[in-house]
Amino acid sequence: MNTPTRDAAELAAVQPLQPEQRSRWRGFVLPVAALVLWWLLSSLDVVNSALLVSPAKVFGTAADQVASGRLWRALSASLAREATGFLIGTVSGLVLGALLGLSPLFNRIVGPSFNTFKQISLFAWIPLISVWFGLGDVAKVVFLSLAALVPVVVNTCDGIRTAPASLLEVARVYGYTRWQTVTQVVLPAALPSIFTGVYLALIYSWLATIGAEYLLVAGRGIGNTLIEGSEHFQMDLVIFGMFVIGLVGWLMNAAARALERRLARWTGRA
């Protein structure tokens, strides 16, 4: 006679996947299909092998980059620049966004200039940055800081300005001081918007890291790995570098989303 536990286990084994599980696995369909197509095109010599190297050659290049330590040196340099620029841009953006959102006088004085500044393409600053700061790490960090600054300022300011009027009325009824209203009502209500700005800053600064290493080529970094592969016509090195960039970006996105879910639960309990 089957026990209830065994019956439940057998029933779970034959049950179809839930919609969430099916949608999770569907995300692998396109990458697997692209990998199969890539392998077929390279193995059947449909495309010039110099232009489209085989997955096996890319894997060999990856193993060589890892074993020699070149990958870790390049990646650590890129991540150090990204972290520095992200931190500077985010902290500056939080301060500026809070001032714009909380002070009408500061917004009237600085707001129009910032609205003009944010319309300038990020890459339009490259000539000026290269003249003022050269082509080294300082110039790249300045470039990354600009990439992180704008989304944090915009989302912080918008989050503060859109604090629910009902919460502000409750604070007024309870006799909250200006400081208590800001720290206990306005900022907690603005946290989701602020986190969105920080999340965008993280993604933009990583993308800007690769752009800076491409355009300000002095120094080591994963962007310079792509340049090296392109200059020597090593498509396996180029494809490997692109894979690393995408993987790091995906990991950053996953970590930010996990933190966002924890923040949402915390603010819900609060």
Coordinates of N, CA and C in Angstrom, one line a residue, residues 118-219:
K118 N 21.7 67.0 -19.2 CA 21.3 65.6 -19.4 C 20.9 65.3 -20.8
Q119 N 20.7 66.4 -21.6 CA 20.3 66.1 -23.0 C 21.6 65.9 -23.9
I120 N 22.8 66.2 -23.4 CA 24.0 66.0 -24.1 C 24.4 64.6 -24.1
S121 N 24.6 64.0 -25.3 CA 25.0 62.6 -25.4 C 26.3 62.3 -24.6
L122 N 26.3 61.2 -23.9 CA 27.4 60.9 -23.1 C 28.7 60.8 -23.9
F123 N 28.7 60.3 -25.1 CA 29.9 60.1 -25.8 C 30.4 61.5 -26.4
A124 N 29.5 62.5 -26.4 CA 30.0 63.8 -26.8 C 31.0 64.4 -25.8
W125 N 31.0 63.9 -24.6 CA 32.0 64.4 -23.6 C 33.4 63.9 -23.8
I126 N 33.5 62.8 -24.6 CA 34.8 62.2 -24.8 C 35.9 63.1 -25.2
P127 N 35.8 64.0 -26.3 CA 36.9 64.9 -26.6 C 37.3 65.8 -25.5
L128 N 36.3 66.3 -24.8 CA 36.6 67.3 -23.7 C 37.3 66.5 -22.6
I129 N 36.8 65.4 -22.2 CA 37.4 64.6 -21.1 C 38.9 64.2 -21.5
S130 N 39.1 63.8 -22.7 CA 40.4 63.4 -23.1 C 41.4 64.5 -23.1
V131 N 40.9 65.7 -23.4 CA 41.8 66.9 -23.3 C 42.1 67.3 -21.9
W132 N 41.1 67.3 -21.0 CA 41.3 67.7 -19.7 C 42.0 66.6 -18.8
F133 N 41.7 65.4 -19.0 CA 42.2 64.3 -18.1 C 43.1 63.3 -18.8
G134 N 43.3 63.4 -20.1 CA 44.2 62.5 -20.8 C 43.4 61.2 -21.2
L135 N 44.2 60.1 -21.3 CA 43.6 58.9 -21.8 C 43.7 57.8 -20.8
G136 N 44.1 58.1 -19.6 CA 44.3 57.1 -18.5 C 43.0 56.8 -17.7
D137 N 43.3 56.2 -16.6 CA 42.1 55.7 -15.7 C 41.3 56.9 -15.2
V138 N 41.9 58.0 -14.9 CA 41.2 59.2 -14.4 C 40.1 59.6 -15.4
A139 N 40.5 59.7 -16.7 CA 39.5 60.1 -17.7 C 38.4 59.1 -17.8
K140 N 38.7 57.8 -17.7 CA 37.7 56.7 -17.8 C 36.8 56.8 -16.6
V141 N 37.3 57.0 -15.4 CA 36.4 57.1 -14.2 C 35.5 58.3 -14.3
V142 N 36.0 59.4 -14.8 CA 35.1 60.6 -15.0 C 34.0 60.3 -16.0
F143 N 34.3 59.6 -17.1 CA 33.3 59.2 -18.1 C 32.3 58.3 -17.4
L144 N 32.7 57.4 -16.7 CA 31.8 56.4 -16.0 C 30.9 57.1 -15.0
S145 N 31.5 58.1 -14.3 CA 30.7 58.8 -13.3 C 29.6 59.6 -13.9
L146 N 29.9 60.2 -15.1 CA 28.8 60.9 -15.8 C 27.7 60.0 -16.3
A147 N 28.1 58.7 -16.7 CA 27.1 57.8 -17.1 C 26.2 57.4 -15.9
A148 N 26.7 57.3 -14.7 CA 25.9 56.9 -13.6 C 25.2 58.0 -13.0
L149 N 25.6 59.3 -13.2 CA 25.1 60.4 -12.5 C 23.6 60.7 -12.9
V150 N 23.4 60.8 -14.2 CA 22.1 61.3 -14.7 C 20.9 60.4 -14.2
P151 N 20.9 59.1 -14.4 CA 19.7 58.3 -14.0 C 19.5 58.4 -12.5
V152 N 20.5 58.5 -11.7 CA 20.3 58.6 -10.3 C 19.7 59.9 -9.9
V153 N 20.2 61.0 -10.5 CA 19.6 62.3 -10.2 C 18.1 62.4 -10.6
V154 N 17.8 61.9 -11.8 CA 16.4 62.0 -12.3 C 15.5 61.2 -11.5
N155 N 15.8 59.9 -11.2 CA 14.9 59.1 -10.4 C 14.8 59.5 -8.9
T156 N 15.9 60.0 -8.4 CA 15.9 60.4 -7.0 C 15.0 61.6 -6.9
C157 N 15.1 62.6 -7.8 CA 14.3 63.8 -7.7 C 12.8 63.5 -8.0
D158 N 12.5 62.6 -9.0 CA 11.2 62.2 -9.2 C 10.5 61.5 -8.1
G159 N 11.3 60.6 -7.4 CA 10.8 59.8 -6.3 C 10.4 60.7 -5.1
I160 N 11.2 61.7 -4.9 CA 11.0 62.6 -3.8 C 9.7 63.5 -4.1
R161 N 9.7 64.0 -5.3 CA 8.5 64.9 -5.7 C 7.2 64.1 -5.7
T162 N 7.2 62.8 -5.9 CA 6.0 62.1 -6.1 C 5.6 61.4 -4.8
A163 N 6.1 61.8 -3.7 CA 5.8 61.2 -2.4 C 4.3 61.4 -2.2
P164 N 3.5 60.4 -1.8 CA 2.0 60.5 -1.6 C 1.6 61.6 -0.7
A165 N 0.7 62.4 -1.2 CA 0.2 63.5 -0.4 C -0.5 63.1 0.9
S166 N -1.1 61.9 0.9 CA -1.7 61.3 2.1 C -0.7 61.1 3.2
L167 N 0.5 60.6 2.9 CA 1.5 60.4 3.9 C 2.0 61.8 4.4
L168 N 2.2 62.7 3.5 CA 2.6 64.1 4.0 C 1.6 64.7 4.9
E169 N 0.3 64.4 4.6 CA -0.8 65.0 5.5 C -0.7 64.3 6.8
V170 N -0.5 63.0 6.9 CA -0.4 62.3 8.2 C 0.8 62.9 9.0
A171 N 1.9 63.1 8.3 CA 3.1 63.7 9.0 C 2.8 65.1 9.6
R172 N 2.0 65.9 8.8 CA 1.7 67.2 9.3 C 0.7 67.1 10.5
V173 N -0.2 66.2 10.4 CA -1.2 66.0 11.5 C -0.4 65.6 12.8
Y174 N 0.6 64.7 12.7 CA 1.3 64.3 13.9 C 2.4 65.3 14.3
G175 N 2.5 66.4 13.6 CA 3.4 67.4 14.0 C 4.9 67.1 13.7
Y176 N 5.2 66.3 12.7 CA 6.5 66.0 12.3 C 7.3 67.3 12.0
T177 N 8.6 67.3 12.3 CA 9.4 68.4 11.9 C 9.8 68.2 10.4
R178 N 10.4 69.2 9.8 CA 10.9 69.0 8.4 C 11.8 67.8 8.3
W179 N 12.8 67.7 9.2 CA 13.7 66.6 9.1 C 13.0 65.2 9.3
Q180 N 12.1 65.2 10.2 CA 11.4 63.9 10.4 C 10.5 63.5 9.2
T181 N 9.9 64.5 8.6 CA 9.1 64.3 7.4 C 10.0 63.8 6.2
V182 N 11.2 64.4 6.1 CA 12.0 63.9 5.0 C 12.6 62.5 5.2
T183 N 13.1 62.3 6.5 CA 13.8 61.0 6.7 C 12.8 59.8 7.0
Q184 N 11.6 60.1 7.5 CA 10.7 59.1 7.9 C 9.5 58.9 6.9
V185 N 9.3 59.9 6.1 CA 8.1 59.8 5.1 C 8.6 59.9 3.7
V186 N 9.3 61.0 3.3 CA 9.6 61.2 1.9 C 10.6 60.2 1.4
L187 N 11.7 60.1 2.1 CA 12.8 59.2 1.5 C 12.3 57.7 1.5
P188 N 11.7 57.2 2.5 CA 11.2 55.8 2.4 C 10.2 55.6 1.2
A189 N 9.3 56.6 1.0 CA 8.4 56.5 -0.1 C 9.1 56.6 -1.5
A190 N 10.2 57.3 -1.5 CA 11.0 57.5 -2.7 C 11.9 56.3 -3.0
L191 N 12.1 55.4 -2.1 CA 13.1 54.3 -2.2 C 13.0 53.5 -3.5
P192 N 11.8 53.1 -3.9 CA 11.7 52.3 -5.1 C 12.2 53.1 -6.4
S193 N 11.9 54.3 -6.5 CA 12.4 55.1 -7.6 C 13.9 55.4 -7.5
I194 N 14.4 55.6 -6.3 CA 15.8 55.8 -6.1 C 16.5 54.5 -6.5
F195 N 16.0 53.4 -6.1 CA 16.7 52.1 -6.5 C 16.7 51.9 -8.0
T196 N 15.6 52.3 -8.6 CA 15.6 52.2 -10.1 C 16.7 53.0 -10.7
G197 N 16.9 54.2 -10.2 CA 18.0 55.0 -10.7 C 19.4 54.4 -10.4
V198 N 19.6 53.8 -9.2 CA 20.9 53.2 -8.9 C 21.1 51.9 -9.8
Y199 N 20.0 51.2 -10.1 CA 20.1 50.0 -10.9 C 20.5 50.4 -12.4
L200 N 19.8 51.5 -12.9 CA 20.2 52.0 -14.2 C 21.6 52.5 -14.2
A201 N 22.1 53.1 -13.2 CA 23.5 53.6 -13.1 C 24.4 52.5 -13.2
L202 N 24.1 51.4 -12.5 CA 25.0 50.2 -12.5 C 25.1 49.6 -13.9
I203 N 24.0 49.5 -14.7 CA 24.0 49.0 -16.0 C 24.7 50.0 -16.9
Y204 N 24.4 51.3 -16.9 CA 25.0 52.3 -17.7 C 26.5 52.4 -17.5
S205 N 26.9 52.3 -16.3 CA 28.3 52.5 -16.0 C 29.1 51.3 -16.5
W206 N 28.5 50.1 -16.5 CA 29.2 48.9 -17.1 C 29.3 49.1 -18.6
L207 N 28.3 49.5 -19.3 CA 28.3 49.7 -20.7 C 29.3 50.8 -21.0
A208 N 29.3 51.9 -20.2 CA 30.3 53.0 -20.4 C 31.7 52.5 -20.2
T209 N 31.9 51.5 -19.3 CA 33.3 51.0 -19.1 C 33.8 50.5 -20.4
I210 N 33.1 49.7 -21.1 CA 33.5 49.1 -22.4 C 33.7 50.2 -23.4
G211 N 32.8 51.2 -23.5 CA 33.0 52.3 -24.4 C 34.2 53.1 -24.1
A212 N 34.5 53.4 -22.8 CA 35.6 54.2 -22.5 C 36.9 53.4 -22.8
E213 N 37.0 52.1 -22.6 CA 38.2 51.4 -22.9 C 38.4 51.3 -24.4
Y214 N 37.3 51.4 -25.2 CA 37.4 51.4 -26.6 C 37.9 52.7 -27.1
L215 N 37.4 53.8 -26.6 CA 37.7 55.1 -27.1 C 38.9 55.8 -26.4
L216 N 39.1 55.4 -25.1 CA 40.3 55.9 -24.4 C 41.2 54.7 -24.1
V217 N 42.0 54.3 -25.1 CA 42.5 53.0 -25.2 C 43.7 52.7 -24.3
A218 N 44.2 53.7 -23.6 CA 45.4 53.4 -22.8 C 45.0 52.6 -21.6
G219 N 45.8 51.6 -21.2 CA 45.5 50.8 -20.0 C 45.0 49.4 -20.4

